[in-house]
Coordinates of N, CA and C in Angstrom, one line a residue:
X1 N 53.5 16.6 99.9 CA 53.4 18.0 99.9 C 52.1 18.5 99.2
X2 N 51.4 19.2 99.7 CA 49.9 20.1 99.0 C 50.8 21.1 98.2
X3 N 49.6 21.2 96.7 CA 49.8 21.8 95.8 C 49.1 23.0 95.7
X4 N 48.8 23.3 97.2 CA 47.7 24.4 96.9 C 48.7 25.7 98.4
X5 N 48.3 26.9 98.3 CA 49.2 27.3 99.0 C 48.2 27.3 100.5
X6 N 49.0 27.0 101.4 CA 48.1 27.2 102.7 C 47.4 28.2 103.1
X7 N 48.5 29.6 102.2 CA 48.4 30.7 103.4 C 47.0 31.3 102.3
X8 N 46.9 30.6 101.2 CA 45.4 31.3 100.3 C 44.6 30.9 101.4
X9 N 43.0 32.0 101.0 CA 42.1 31.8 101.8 C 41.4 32.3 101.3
X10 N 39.9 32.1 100.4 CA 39.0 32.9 99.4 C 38.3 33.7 100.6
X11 N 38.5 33.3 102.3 CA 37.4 34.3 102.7 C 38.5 35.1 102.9
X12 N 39.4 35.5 102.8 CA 39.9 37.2 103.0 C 40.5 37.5 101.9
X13 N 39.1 37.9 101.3 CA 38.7 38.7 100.2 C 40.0 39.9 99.5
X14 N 40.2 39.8 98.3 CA 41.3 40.4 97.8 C 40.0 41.5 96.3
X15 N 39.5 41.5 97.0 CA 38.2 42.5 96.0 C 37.3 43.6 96.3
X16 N 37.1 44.6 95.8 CA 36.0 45.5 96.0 C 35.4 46.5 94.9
X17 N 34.3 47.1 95.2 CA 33.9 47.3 94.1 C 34.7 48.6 92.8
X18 N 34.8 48.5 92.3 CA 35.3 49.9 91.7 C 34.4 51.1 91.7
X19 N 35.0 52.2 91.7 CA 34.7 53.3 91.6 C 33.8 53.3 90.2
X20 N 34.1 52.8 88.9 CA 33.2 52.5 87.9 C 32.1 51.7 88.3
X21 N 32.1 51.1 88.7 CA 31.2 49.8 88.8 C 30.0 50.6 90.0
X22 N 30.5 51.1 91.2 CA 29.5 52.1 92.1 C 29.1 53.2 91.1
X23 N 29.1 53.6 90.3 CA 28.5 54.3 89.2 C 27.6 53.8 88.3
X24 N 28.0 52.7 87.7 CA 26.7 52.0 87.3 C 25.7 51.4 88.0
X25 N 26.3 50.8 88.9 CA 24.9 51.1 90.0 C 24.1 51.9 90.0
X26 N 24.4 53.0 90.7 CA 24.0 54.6 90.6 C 22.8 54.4 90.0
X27 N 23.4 54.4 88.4 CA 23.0 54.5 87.4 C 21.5 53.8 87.0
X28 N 21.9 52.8 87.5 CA 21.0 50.9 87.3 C 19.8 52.0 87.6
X29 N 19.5 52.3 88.8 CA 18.2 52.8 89.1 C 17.1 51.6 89.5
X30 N 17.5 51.1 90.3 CA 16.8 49.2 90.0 C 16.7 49.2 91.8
X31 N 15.7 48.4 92.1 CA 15.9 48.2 93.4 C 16.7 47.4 93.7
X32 N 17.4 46.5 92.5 CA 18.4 45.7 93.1 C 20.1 46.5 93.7
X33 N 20.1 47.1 92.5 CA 21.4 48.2 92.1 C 21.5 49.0 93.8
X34 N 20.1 49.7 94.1 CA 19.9 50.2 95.0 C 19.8 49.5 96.4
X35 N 19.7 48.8 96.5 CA 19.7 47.8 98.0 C 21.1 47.5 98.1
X36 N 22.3 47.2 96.7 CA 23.9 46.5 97.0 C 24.1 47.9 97.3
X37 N 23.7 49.1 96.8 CA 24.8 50.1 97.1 C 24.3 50.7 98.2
X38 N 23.0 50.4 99.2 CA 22.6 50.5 100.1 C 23.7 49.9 101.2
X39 N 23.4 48.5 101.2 CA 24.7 48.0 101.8 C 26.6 47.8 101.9
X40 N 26.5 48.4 100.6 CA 28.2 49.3 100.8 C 27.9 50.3 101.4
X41 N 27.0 51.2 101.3 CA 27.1 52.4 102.1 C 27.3 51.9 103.6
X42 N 26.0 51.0 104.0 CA 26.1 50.7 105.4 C 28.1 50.5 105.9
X43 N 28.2 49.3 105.3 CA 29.4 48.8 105.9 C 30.5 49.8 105.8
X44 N 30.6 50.8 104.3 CA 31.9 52.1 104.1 C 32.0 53.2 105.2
X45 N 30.3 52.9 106.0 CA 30.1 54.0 107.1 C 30.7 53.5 108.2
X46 N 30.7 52.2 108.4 CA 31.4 51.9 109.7 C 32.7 51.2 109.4
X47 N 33.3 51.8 108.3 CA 35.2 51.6 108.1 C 35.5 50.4 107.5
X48 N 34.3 50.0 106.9 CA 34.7 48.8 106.2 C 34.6 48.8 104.9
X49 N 35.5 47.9 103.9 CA 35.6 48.3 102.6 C 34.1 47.1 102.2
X50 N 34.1 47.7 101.0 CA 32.6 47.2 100.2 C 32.9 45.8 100.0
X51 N 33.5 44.6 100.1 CA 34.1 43.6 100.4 C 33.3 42.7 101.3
X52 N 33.2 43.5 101.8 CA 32.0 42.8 103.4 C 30.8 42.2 103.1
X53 N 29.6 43.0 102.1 CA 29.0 42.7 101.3 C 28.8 41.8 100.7
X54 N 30.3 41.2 100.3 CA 29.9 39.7 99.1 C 30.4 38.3 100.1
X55 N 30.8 38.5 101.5 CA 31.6 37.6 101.7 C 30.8 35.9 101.6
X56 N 29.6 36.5 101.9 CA 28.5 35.0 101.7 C 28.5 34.5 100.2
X57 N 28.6 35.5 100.0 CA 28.2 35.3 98.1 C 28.9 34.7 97.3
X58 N 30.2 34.6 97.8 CA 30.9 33.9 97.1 C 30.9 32.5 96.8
X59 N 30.4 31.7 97.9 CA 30.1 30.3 97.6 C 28.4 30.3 96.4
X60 N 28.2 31.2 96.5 CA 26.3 31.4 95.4 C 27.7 31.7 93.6
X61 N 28.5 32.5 94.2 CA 29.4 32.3 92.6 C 29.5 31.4 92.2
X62 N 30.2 30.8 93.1 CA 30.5 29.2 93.0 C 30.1 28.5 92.2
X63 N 28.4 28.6 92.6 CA 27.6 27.3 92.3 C 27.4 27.7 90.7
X64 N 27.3 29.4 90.5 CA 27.1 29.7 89.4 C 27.7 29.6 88.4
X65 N 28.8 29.8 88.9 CA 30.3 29.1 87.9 C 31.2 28.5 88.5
X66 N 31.6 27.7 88.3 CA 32.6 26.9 89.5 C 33.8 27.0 89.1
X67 N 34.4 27.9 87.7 CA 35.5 28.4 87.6 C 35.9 28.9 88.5
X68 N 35.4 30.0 88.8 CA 35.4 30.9 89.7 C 36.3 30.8 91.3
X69 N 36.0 29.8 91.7 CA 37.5 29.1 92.7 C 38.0 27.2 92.0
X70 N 38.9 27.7 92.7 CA 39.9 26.7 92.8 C 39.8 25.7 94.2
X71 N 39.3 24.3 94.4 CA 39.6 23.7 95.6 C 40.4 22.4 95.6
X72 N 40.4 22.3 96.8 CA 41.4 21.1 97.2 C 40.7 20.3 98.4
X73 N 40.8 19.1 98.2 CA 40.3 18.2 99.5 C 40.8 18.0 100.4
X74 N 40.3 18.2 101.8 CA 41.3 18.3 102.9 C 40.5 17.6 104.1
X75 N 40.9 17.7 105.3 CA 39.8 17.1 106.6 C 40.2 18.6 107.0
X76 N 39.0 18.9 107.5 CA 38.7 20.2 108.2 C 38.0 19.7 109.8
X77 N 38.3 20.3 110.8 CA 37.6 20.5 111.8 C 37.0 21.9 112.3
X78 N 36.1 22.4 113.7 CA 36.0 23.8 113.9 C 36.5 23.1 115.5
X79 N 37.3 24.0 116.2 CA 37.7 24.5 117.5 C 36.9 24.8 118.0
X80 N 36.6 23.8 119.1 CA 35.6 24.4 119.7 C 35.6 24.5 121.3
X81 N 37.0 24.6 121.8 CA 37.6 24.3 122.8 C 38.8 25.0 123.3
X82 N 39.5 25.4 122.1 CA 40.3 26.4 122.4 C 40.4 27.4 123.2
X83 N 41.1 28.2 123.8 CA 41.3 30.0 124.5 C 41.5 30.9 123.1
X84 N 42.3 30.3 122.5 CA 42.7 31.4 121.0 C 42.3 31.0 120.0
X85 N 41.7 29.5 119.7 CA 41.3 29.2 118.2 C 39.8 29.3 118.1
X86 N 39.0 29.0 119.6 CA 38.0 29.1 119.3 C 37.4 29.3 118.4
X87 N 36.4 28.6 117.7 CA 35.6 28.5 116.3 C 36.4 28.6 115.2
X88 N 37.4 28.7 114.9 CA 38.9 28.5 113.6 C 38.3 27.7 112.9
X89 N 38.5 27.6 112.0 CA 38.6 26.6 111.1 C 40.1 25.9 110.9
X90 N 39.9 24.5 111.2 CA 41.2 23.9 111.3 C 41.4 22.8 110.2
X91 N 42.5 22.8 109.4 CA 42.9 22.1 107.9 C 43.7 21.2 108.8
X92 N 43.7 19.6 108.6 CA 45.0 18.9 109.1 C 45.4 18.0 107.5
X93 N 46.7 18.9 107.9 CA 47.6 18.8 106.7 C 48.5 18.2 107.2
X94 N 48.7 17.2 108.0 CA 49.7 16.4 108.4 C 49.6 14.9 107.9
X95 N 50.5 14.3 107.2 CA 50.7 13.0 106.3 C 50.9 11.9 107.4
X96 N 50.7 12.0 108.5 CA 50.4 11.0 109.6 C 50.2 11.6 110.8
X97 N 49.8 10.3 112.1 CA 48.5 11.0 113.0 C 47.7 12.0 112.3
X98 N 46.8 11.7 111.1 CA 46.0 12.8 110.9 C 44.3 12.3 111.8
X99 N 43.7 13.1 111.7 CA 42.6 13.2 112.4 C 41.5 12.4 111.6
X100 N 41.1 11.1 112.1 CA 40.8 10.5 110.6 C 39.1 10.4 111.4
X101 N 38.5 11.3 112.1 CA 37.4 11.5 112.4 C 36.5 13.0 111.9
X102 N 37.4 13.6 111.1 CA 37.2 14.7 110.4 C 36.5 14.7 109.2
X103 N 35.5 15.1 108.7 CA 35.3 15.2 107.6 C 36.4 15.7 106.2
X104 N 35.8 14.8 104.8 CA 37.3 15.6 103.8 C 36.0 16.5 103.1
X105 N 36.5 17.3 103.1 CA 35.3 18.9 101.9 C 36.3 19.4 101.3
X106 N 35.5 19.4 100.8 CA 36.6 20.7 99.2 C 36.9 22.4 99.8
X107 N 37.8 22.4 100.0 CA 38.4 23.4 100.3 C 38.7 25.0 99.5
X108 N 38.3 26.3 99.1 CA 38.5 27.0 98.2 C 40.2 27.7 98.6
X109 N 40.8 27.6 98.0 CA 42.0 28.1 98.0 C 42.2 29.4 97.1
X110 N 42.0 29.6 95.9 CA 42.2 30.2 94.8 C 40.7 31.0 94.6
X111 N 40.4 32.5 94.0 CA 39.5 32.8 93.6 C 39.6 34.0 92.5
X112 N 39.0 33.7 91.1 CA 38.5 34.8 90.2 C 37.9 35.5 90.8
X113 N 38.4 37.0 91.5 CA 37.4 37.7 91.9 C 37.1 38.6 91.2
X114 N 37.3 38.9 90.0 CA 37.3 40.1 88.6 C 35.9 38.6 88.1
X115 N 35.8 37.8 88.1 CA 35.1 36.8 87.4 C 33.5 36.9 88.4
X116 N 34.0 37.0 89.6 CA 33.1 36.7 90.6 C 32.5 38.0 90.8
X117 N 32.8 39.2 90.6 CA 32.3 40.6 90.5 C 31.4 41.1 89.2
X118 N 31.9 39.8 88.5 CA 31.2 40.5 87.2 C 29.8 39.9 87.1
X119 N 30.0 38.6 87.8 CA 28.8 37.7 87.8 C 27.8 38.6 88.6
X120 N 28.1 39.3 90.1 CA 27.6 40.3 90.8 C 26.8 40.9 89.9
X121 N 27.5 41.7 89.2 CA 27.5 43.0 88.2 C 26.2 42.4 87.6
X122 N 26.4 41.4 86.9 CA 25.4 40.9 86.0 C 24.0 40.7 86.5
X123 N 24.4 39.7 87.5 CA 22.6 39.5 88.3 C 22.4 40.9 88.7
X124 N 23.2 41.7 89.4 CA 22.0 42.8 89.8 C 21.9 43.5 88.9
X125 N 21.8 43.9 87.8 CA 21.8 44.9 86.3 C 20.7 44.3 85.6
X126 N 20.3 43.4 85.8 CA 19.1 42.4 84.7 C 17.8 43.2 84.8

């Protein structure tokens, strides 16, 4: 049995910026400050929450702190042949017939996103 929950997933993101935090921006007056809240604006204009913004960034947290998620080793494949999975990311989590031409990568399951926002916070405020 895995000790990690399947249905976690660090890309669907459980974070966004606060209402405090878009104020110190504001505030920053920095071209950095001004470029992130450039691109919340972009994405909040077309109905998406400020979330969208970090989704790459999360693995650059990573490297910066690696508290920051939690992983697990797994064999992963991408679908590339599918009608419905096409390009999926596929975990085989089965304890026989597994796919033993798959690569094993570390998998993020778990993520500080209060940890990973602050780190945000930090680099662009310097």
């Amino acid at each position: 049995m895995h000790s990690f929950p399947l249905s976690g997933c660090v890309t669907h993101f459980d974070v966004n910026f606060t209402e405090q935090q878009l104020r110190i921006l504001e505030e920053a007056n920095t071209k950095e400050a001004d470029f992130l809240l450039n691109m919340i604006q972009f994405v909040n204009g077309r109905g998406f929450e400020s979330y969208c913004v970090l989704i790459d960034s999360m693995a650059v947290g990573a490297i910066i702190d690696e508290t920051t998620i939690k992983t697990h080793r797994g064999k992963v494949g991408i679908e590339t042949k599918g009608e419905i999975t096409l390009g999926m990311t596929v975990l085989d989590t089965r304890h026989h017939y597994t796919w033993n031409n798959l690569p094993e990568v570390d998998i993020a399951y778990e993520a500080d996103y209060k940890k990973f926002l602050d780190i945000v916070m930090s680099t662009v405020l310097k």
